[in-house]
Short mmCIF file of C-alpha atoms in Angstrom, two decimals:
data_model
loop_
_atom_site.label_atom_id
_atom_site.label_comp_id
_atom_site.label_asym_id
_atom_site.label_seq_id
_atom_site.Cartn_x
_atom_site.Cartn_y
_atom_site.Cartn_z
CA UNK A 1 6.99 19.75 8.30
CA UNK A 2 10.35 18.17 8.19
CA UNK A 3 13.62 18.68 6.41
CA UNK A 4 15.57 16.18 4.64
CA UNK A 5 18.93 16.63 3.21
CA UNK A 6 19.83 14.03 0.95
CA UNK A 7 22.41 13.14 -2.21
CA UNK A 8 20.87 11.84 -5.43
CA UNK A 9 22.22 11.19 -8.65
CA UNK A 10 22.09 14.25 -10.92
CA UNK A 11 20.22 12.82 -13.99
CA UNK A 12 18.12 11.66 -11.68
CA UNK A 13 17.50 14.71 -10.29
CA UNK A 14 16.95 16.27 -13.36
CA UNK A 15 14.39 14.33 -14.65
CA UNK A 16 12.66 14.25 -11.11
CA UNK A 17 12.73 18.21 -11.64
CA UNK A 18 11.47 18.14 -15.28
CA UNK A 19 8.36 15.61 -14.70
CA UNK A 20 7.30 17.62 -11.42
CA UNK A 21 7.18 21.18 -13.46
CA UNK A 22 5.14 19.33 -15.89
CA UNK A 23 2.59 17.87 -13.07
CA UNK A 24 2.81 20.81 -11.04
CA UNK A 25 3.08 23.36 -13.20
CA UNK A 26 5.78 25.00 -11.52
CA UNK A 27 3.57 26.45 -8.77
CA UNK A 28 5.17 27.42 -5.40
CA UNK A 29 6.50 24.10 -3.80
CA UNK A 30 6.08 21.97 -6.73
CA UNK A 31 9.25 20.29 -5.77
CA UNK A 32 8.36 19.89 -2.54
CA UNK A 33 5.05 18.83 -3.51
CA UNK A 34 6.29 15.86 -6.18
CA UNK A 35 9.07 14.11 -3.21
CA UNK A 36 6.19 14.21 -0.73
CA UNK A 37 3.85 12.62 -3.22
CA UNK A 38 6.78 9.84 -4.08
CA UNK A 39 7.56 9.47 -0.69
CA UNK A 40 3.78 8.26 -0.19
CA UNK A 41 3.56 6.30 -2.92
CA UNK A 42 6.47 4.39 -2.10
CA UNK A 43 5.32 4.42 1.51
CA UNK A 44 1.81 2.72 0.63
CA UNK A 45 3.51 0.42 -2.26
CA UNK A 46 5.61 -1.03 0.73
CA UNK A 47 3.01 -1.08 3.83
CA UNK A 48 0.56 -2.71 0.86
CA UNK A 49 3.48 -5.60 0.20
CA UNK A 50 3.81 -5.85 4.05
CA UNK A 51 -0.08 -6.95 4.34
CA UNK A 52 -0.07 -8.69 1.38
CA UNK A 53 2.72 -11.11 2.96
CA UNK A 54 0.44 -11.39 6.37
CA UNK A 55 -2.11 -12.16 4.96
CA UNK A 56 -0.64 -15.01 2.78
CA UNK A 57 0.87 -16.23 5.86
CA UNK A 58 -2.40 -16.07 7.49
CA UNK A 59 -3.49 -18.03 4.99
CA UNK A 60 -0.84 -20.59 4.72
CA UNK A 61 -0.98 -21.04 8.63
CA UNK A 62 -4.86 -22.08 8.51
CA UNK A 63 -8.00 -20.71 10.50
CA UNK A 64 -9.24 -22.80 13.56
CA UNK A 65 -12.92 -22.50 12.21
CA UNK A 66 -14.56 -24.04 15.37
CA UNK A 67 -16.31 -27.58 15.31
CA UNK A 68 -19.67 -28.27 13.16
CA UNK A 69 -22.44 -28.00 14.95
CA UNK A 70 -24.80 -29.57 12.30
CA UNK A 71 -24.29 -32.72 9.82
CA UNK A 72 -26.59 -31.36 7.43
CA UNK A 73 -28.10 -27.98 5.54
CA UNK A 74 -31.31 -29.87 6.27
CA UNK A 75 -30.58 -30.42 10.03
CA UNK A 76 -29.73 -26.59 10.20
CA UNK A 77 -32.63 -25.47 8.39
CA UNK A 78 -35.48 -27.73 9.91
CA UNK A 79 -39.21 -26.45 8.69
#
């Protein structure tokens, strides 16, 4: 478990506080609880971006898909 010490705005703050009692019901840690869960979701929204722009990269730089081996569905599927 790590510590953080950081400055945020106080309305901010505030409502942070308010919606986390209301989520967490003020149980032991709630506070803890609610910045870990944003700290996630942030964390995922971010890494999710991230391989959203690979892949569209991926994509815009083409796949080397080998050469055809057959002309035809037919030629492929001989009976």
């Amino acid at each position: 478990m790590g510590t953080i010490t950081i400055n945020i705005d106080n309305d901010v703050e505030k409502q942070f506080r308010a919606l986390a009692q209301k989520i967490y019901y003020n149980k032991k840690g709630y506070f803890g609880n609610a910045v870990n869960s944003a700290m996630q979701n942030w964390i995922d929204e971010v890494t999710q971006k991230q391989i959203s722009e690979w892949e569209i990269t991926l994509l815009e730089k083409g796949f080397n898909m080998g050469e055809l081996k057959f002309r035809s569905r037919e030629e492929l599927h001989e009976r």
